[in-house]
Short mmCIF file of C-alpha atoms in Angstrom, two decimals:
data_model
loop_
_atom_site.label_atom_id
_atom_site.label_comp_id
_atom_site.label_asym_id
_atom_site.label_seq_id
_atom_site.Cartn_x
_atom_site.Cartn_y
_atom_site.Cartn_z
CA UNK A 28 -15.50 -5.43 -13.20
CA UNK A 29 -14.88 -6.53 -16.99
CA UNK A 30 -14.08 -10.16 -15.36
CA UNK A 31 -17.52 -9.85 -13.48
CA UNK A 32 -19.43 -9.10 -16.97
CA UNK A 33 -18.00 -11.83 -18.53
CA UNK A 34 -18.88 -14.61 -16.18
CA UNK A 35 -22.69 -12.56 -16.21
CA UNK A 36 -22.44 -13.60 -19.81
CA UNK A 37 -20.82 -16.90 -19.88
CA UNK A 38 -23.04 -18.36 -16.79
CA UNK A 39 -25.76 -16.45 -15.81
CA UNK A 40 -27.41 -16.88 -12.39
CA UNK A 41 -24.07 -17.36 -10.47
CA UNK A 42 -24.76 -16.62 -6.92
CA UNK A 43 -22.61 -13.56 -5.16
CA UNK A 44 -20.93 -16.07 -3.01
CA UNK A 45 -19.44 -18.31 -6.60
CA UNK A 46 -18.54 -14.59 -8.11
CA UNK A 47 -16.82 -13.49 -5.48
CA UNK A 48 -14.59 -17.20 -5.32
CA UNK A 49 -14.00 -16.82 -9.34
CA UNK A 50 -12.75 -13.31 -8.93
CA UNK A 51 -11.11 -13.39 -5.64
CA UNK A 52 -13.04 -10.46 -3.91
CA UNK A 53 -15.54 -9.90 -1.29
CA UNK A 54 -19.32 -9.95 -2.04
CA UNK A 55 -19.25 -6.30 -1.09
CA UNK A 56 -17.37 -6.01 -4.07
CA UNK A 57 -19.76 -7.79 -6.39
CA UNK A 58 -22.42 -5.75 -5.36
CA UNK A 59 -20.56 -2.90 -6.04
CA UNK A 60 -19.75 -3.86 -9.49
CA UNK A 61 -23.19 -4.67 -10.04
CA UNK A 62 -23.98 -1.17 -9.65
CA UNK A 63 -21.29 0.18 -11.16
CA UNK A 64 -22.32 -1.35 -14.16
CA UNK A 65 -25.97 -0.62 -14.16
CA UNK A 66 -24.77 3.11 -13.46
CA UNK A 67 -22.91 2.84 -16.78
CA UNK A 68 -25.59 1.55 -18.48
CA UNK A 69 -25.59 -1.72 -18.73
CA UNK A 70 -28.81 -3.62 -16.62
CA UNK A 71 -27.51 -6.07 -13.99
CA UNK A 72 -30.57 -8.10 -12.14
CA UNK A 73 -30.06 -9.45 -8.83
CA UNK A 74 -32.05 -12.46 -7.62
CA UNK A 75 -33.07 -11.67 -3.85
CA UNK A 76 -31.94 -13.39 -0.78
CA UNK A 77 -28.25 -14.47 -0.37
CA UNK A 78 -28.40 -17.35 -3.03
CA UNK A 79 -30.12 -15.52 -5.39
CA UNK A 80 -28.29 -15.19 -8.48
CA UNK A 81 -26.96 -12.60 -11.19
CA UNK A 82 -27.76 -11.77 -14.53
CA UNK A 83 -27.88 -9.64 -17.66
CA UNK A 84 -31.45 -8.72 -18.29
CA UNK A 85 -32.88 -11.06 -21.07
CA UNK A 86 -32.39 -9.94 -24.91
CA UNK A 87 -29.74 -7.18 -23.41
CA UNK A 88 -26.70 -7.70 -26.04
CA UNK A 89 -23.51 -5.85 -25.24
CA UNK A 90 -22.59 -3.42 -28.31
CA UNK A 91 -19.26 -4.60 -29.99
CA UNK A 92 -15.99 -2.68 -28.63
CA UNK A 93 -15.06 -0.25 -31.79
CA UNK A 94 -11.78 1.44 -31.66
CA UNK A 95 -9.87 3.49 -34.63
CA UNK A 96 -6.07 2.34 -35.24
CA UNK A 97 -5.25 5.62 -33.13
CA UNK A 98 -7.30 4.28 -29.78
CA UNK A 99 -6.38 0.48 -30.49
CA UNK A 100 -2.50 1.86 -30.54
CA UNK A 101 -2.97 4.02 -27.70
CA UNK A 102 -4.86 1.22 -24.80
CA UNK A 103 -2.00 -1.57 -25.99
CA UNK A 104 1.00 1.03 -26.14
CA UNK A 105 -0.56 1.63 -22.65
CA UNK A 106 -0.70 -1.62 -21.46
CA UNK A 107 2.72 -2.42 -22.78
CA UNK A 108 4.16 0.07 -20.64
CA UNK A 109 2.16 0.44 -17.60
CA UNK A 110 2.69 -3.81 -17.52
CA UNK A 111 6.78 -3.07 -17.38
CA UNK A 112 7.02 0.46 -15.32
CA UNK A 113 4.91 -0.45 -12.40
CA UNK A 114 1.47 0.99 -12.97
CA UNK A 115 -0.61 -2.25 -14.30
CA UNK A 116 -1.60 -4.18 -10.85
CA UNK A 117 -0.02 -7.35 -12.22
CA UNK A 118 1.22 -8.95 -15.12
CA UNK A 119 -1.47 -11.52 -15.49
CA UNK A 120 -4.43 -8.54 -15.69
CA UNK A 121 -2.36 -6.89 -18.34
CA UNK A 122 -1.98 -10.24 -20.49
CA UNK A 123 -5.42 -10.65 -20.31
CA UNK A 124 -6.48 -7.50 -21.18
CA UNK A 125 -4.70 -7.14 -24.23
CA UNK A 126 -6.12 -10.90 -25.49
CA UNK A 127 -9.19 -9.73 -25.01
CA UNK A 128 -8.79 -6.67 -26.94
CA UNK A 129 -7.43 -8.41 -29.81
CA UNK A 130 -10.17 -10.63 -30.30
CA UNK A 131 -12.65 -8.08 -30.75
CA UNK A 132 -10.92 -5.84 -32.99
CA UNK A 133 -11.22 -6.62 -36.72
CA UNK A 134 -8.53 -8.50 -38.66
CA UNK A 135 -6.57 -6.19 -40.59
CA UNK A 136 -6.50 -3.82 -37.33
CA UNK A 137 -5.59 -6.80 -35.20
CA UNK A 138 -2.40 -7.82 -36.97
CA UNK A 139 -1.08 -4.60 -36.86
CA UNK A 140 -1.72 -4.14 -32.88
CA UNK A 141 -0.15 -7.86 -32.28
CA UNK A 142 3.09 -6.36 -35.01
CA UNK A 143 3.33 -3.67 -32.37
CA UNK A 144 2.71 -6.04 -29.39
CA UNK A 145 5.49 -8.46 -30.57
CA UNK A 146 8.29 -5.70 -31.53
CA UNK A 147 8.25 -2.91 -29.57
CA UNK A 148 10.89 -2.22 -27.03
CA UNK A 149 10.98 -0.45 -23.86
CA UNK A 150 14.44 1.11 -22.60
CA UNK A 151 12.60 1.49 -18.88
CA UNK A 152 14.10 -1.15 -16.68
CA UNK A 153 11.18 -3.70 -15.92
CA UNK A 154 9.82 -2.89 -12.08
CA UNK A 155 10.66 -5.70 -9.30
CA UNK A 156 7.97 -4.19 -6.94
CA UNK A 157 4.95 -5.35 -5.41
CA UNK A 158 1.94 -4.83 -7.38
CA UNK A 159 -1.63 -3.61 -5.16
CA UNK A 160 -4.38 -5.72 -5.93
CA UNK A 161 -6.66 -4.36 -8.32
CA UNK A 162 -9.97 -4.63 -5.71
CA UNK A 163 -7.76 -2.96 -3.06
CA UNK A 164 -6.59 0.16 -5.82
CA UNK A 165 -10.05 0.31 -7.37
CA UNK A 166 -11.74 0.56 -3.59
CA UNK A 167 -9.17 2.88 -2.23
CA UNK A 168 -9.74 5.74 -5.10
CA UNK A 169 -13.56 5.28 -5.00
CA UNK A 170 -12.98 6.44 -1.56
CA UNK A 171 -11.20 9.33 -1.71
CA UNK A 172 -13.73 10.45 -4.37
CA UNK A 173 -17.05 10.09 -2.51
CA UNK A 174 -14.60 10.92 1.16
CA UNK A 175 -15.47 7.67 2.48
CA UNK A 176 -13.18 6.36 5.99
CA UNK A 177 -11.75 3.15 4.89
CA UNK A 178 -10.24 0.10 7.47
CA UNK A 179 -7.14 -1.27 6.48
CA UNK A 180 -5.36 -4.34 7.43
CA UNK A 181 -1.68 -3.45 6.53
CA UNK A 182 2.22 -4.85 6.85
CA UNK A 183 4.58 -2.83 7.79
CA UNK A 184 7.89 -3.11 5.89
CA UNK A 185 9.19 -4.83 9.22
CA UNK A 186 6.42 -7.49 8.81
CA UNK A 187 4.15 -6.06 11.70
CA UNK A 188 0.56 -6.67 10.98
CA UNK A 189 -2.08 -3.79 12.15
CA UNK A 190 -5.32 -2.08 11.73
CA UNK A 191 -5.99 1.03 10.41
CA UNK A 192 -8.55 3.25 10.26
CA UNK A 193 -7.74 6.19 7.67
CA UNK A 194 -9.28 9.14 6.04
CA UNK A 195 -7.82 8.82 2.63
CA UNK A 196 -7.12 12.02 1.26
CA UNK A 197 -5.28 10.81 -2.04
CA UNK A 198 -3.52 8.12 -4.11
CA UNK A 199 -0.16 8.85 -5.48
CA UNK A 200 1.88 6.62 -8.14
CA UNK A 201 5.74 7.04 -7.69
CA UNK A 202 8.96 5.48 -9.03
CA UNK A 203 7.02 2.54 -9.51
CA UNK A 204 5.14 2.03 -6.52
CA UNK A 205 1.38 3.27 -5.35
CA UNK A 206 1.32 5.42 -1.51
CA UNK A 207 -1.94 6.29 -0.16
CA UNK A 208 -1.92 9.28 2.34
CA UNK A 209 -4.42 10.79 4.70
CA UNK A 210 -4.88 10.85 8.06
CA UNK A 211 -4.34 7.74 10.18
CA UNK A 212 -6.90 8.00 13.35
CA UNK A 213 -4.77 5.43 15.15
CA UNK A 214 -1.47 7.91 15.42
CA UNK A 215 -3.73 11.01 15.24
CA UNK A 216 -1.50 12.36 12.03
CA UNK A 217 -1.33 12.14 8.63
CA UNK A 218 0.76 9.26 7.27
CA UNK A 219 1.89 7.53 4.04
CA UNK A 220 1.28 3.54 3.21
CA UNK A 221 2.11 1.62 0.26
CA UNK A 222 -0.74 0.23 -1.18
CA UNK A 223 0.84 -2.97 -2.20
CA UNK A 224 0.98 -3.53 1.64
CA UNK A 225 -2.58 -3.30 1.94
CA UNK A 226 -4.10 -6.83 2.81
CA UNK A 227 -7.68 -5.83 3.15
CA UNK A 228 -9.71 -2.64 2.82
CA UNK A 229 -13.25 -1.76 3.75
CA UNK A 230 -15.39 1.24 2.96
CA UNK A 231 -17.06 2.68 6.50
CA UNK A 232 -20.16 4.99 6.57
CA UNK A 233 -18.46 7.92 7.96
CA UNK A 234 -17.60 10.62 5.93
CA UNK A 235 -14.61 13.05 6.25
CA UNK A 236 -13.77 16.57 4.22
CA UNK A 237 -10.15 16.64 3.87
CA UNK A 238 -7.65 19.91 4.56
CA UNK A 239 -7.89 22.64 2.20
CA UNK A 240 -5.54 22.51 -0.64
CA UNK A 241 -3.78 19.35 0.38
CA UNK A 242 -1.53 18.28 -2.06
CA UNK A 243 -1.16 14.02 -1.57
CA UNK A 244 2.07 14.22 -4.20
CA UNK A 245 4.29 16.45 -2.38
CA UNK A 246 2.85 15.03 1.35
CA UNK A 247 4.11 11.53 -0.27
CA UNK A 248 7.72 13.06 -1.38
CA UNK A 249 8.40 14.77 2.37
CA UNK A 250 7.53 11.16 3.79
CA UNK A 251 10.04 9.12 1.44
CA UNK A 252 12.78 11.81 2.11
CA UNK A 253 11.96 11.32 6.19
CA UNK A 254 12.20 7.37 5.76
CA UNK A 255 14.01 6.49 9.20
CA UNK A 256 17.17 5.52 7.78
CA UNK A 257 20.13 4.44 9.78
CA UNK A 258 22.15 8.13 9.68
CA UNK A 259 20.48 12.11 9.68
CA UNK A 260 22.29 13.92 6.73
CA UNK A 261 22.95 17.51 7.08
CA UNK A 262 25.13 19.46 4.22
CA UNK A 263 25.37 23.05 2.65
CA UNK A 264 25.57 23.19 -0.71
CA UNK A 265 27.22 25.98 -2.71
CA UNK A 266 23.99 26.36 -5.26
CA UNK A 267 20.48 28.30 -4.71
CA UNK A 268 17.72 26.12 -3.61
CA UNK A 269 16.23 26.44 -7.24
CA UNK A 270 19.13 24.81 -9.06
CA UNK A 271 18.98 22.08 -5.91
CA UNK A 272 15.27 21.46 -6.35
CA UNK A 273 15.74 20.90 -10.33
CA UNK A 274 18.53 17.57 -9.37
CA UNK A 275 17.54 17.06 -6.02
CA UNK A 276 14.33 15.03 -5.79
CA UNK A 277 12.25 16.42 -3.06
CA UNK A 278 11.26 12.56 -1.97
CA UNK A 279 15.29 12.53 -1.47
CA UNK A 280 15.92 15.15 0.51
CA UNK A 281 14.34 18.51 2.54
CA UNK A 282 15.97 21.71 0.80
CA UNK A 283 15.93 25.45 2.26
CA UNK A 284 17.65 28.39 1.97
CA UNK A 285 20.58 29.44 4.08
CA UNK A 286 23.15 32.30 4.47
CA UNK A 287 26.14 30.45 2.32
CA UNK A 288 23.91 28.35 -0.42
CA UNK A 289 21.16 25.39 0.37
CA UNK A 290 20.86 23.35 3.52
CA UNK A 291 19.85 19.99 2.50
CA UNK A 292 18.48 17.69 5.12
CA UNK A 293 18.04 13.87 4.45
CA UNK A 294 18.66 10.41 5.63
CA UNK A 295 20.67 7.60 4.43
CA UNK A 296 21.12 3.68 5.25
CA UNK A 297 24.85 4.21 3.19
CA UNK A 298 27.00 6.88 3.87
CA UNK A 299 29.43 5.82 0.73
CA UNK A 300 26.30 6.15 -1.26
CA UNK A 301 25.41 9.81 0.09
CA UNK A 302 29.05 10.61 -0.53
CA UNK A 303 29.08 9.40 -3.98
CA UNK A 304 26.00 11.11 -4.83
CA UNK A 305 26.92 14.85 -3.22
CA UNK A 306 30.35 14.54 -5.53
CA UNK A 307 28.00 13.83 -9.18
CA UNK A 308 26.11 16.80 -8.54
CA UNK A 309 28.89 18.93 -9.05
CA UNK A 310 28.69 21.89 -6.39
CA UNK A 311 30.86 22.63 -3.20
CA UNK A 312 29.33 21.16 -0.17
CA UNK A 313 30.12 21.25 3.60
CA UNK A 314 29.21 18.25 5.53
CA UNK A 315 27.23 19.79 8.74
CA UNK A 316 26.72 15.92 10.09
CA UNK A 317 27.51 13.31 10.78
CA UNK A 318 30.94 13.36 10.96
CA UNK A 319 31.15 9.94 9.41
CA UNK A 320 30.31 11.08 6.21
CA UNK A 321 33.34 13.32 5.93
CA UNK A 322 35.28 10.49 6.19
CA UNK A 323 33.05 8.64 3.79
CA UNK A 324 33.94 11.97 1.38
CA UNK A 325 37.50 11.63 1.99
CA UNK A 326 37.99 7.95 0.84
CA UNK A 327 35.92 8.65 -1.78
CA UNK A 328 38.60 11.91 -2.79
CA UNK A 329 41.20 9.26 -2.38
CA UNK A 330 39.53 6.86 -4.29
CA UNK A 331 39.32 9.27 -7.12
CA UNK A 332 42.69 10.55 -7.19
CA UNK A 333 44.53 7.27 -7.18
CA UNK A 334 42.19 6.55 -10.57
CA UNK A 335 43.53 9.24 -11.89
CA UNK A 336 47.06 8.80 -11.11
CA UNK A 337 47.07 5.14 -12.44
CA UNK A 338 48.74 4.36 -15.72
CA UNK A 339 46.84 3.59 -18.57
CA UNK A 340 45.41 -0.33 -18.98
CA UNK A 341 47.99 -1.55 -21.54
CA UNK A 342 50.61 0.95 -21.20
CA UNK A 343 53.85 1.02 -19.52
CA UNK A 344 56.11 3.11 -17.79
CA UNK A 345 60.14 3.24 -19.27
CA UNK A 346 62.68 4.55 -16.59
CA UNK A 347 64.82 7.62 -17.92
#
């Protein structure tokens, strides 16, 4: 939308059709951004028919952007992050952004937020995922405000192409990726999809009212625990389910109480890797299934013990 008001600036008149092409969005989407900004104040004309063209009306000035050192510090500290963690929609928008901010703020102000730009150091390990497209993140939330059904045209992680139609109940930013849920009319249940996934999405007129106290974070954590991995994971652990839930993420793994400590249910694609993570927590477990992963916990016990046993690097043994 701040792209859009620029190029209203910079060349006024530009039909929908040659806004849509610079920004790389629908002409839904410019119309909606032409309201949006009229609905925040700022007056947006519209020539009529489809070649009319858009505009700022005449003598309209934008006021300048004024921001203390403690709101200048807080948007680029927030850039700076969300551009590394996963958050910002790309890298590019984020770049951008954060030029455009330091042109408008005054000198003195300036050089301290480009000090701070150039030095500061984040121990987070930069994100490799996908990032959603901005017009596809910005849509998607608009609709599960106003309850609007959406039509998505999504890839699966296999690379299957489909159509959705989907009541979209919330969005939900985790581990660095975005998962909108709600209900999916084609499977008749409610479902998870990444949003980076998300080639297309239109608004529909119909209107849903979602479930009563749904809660899209923890519907989002019991899908990533049910993932379809290759093996079902069943194990008691000597601990109460509250102790479990506080180093057990619940998008890792189902937790509930039972006679000798806390059933955990999950799925893996590695067995070694389940192994090695039931021995750092640090409690008694008994492997319920599969039995492959007791013998995944057994070379891992053997492992183990043979590190311990081994001499020390540089030392030697002398024969008595």
């Amino acid at each position: 939308m701040l792209a859009f008001l620029e190029l209203l600036q910079a060349r006024p008149g530009l039909t929908g059709p040659e806004i849509a092409a610079r920004l790389e969005v629908g002409e839904r989407t410019v119309r909606r951004y032409a309201v949006r900004l009229c609905d925040l104040g700022v007056p947006v004309e519209a020539g009529r028919g489809r070649y009319g063209g858009y505009r700022l009306t005449p003598g309209y000035k934008l006021p300048p952007l004024m921001l203390t050192d403690d709101e200048a510090t807080a948007v680029v500290l927030g850039l700076l992050s969300g551009r590394r963690t996963g958050p910002a929609v790309g890298k590019a928008a984020a770049e951008s952004a954060l030029a455009k901010i330091q042109r408008v703020l005054p000198k003195d102000l300036r050089e301290r937020v480009g000090a701070l730009e150039e030095i500061v150091e984040l121990t987070a390990r930069a994100t490799e995922n996908q990032r959603p497209s901005a017009a596809a993140l910005l849509t998607l939330a608009d609709s599960v405000r106003r309850r609007r059904r959406v039509r998505l045209a999504y890839r699966s992680f296999a690379g299957a192409d489909s159509e959705r139609e989907l009541d979209p109940y919330g969005l939900v930013f985790h581990s660095g990726r975005w998962y909108l849920t709600g209900h999916d009319h084609r499977s008749g249940e409610v479902r998870t999809f990444r949003v980076d996934r998300v080639a297309s999405v239109d608004v529909t007129e119909a209107v849903f009212s979602p479930p009563g106290r749904f809660d899209p974070v923890g519907h989002v954590l019991e899908s990533l625990a049910g993932v379809p991995y290759r093996h079902e994971v069943e194990v008691v652990l000597d601990t109460t389910p509250e102790e479990a839930r506080r180093r057990i993420p619940a998008s890792m793994a189902g937790l509930s109480p039972d006679g000798r400590g806390t059933r955990m249910t999950a799925r893996a694609e590695r067995l070694d890797g389940m192994a090695q993570m039931l021995a750092g927590l640090g409690w008694a477990f008994t492997v319920v299934r599969p039995d492959e992963l007791r013998e995944e916990v057994r070379a891992l016990a053997r492992r183990l013990l043979t590190s311990a046993e081994a001499p020390e690097a540089g030392s030697s043994r002398l024969d008595e």
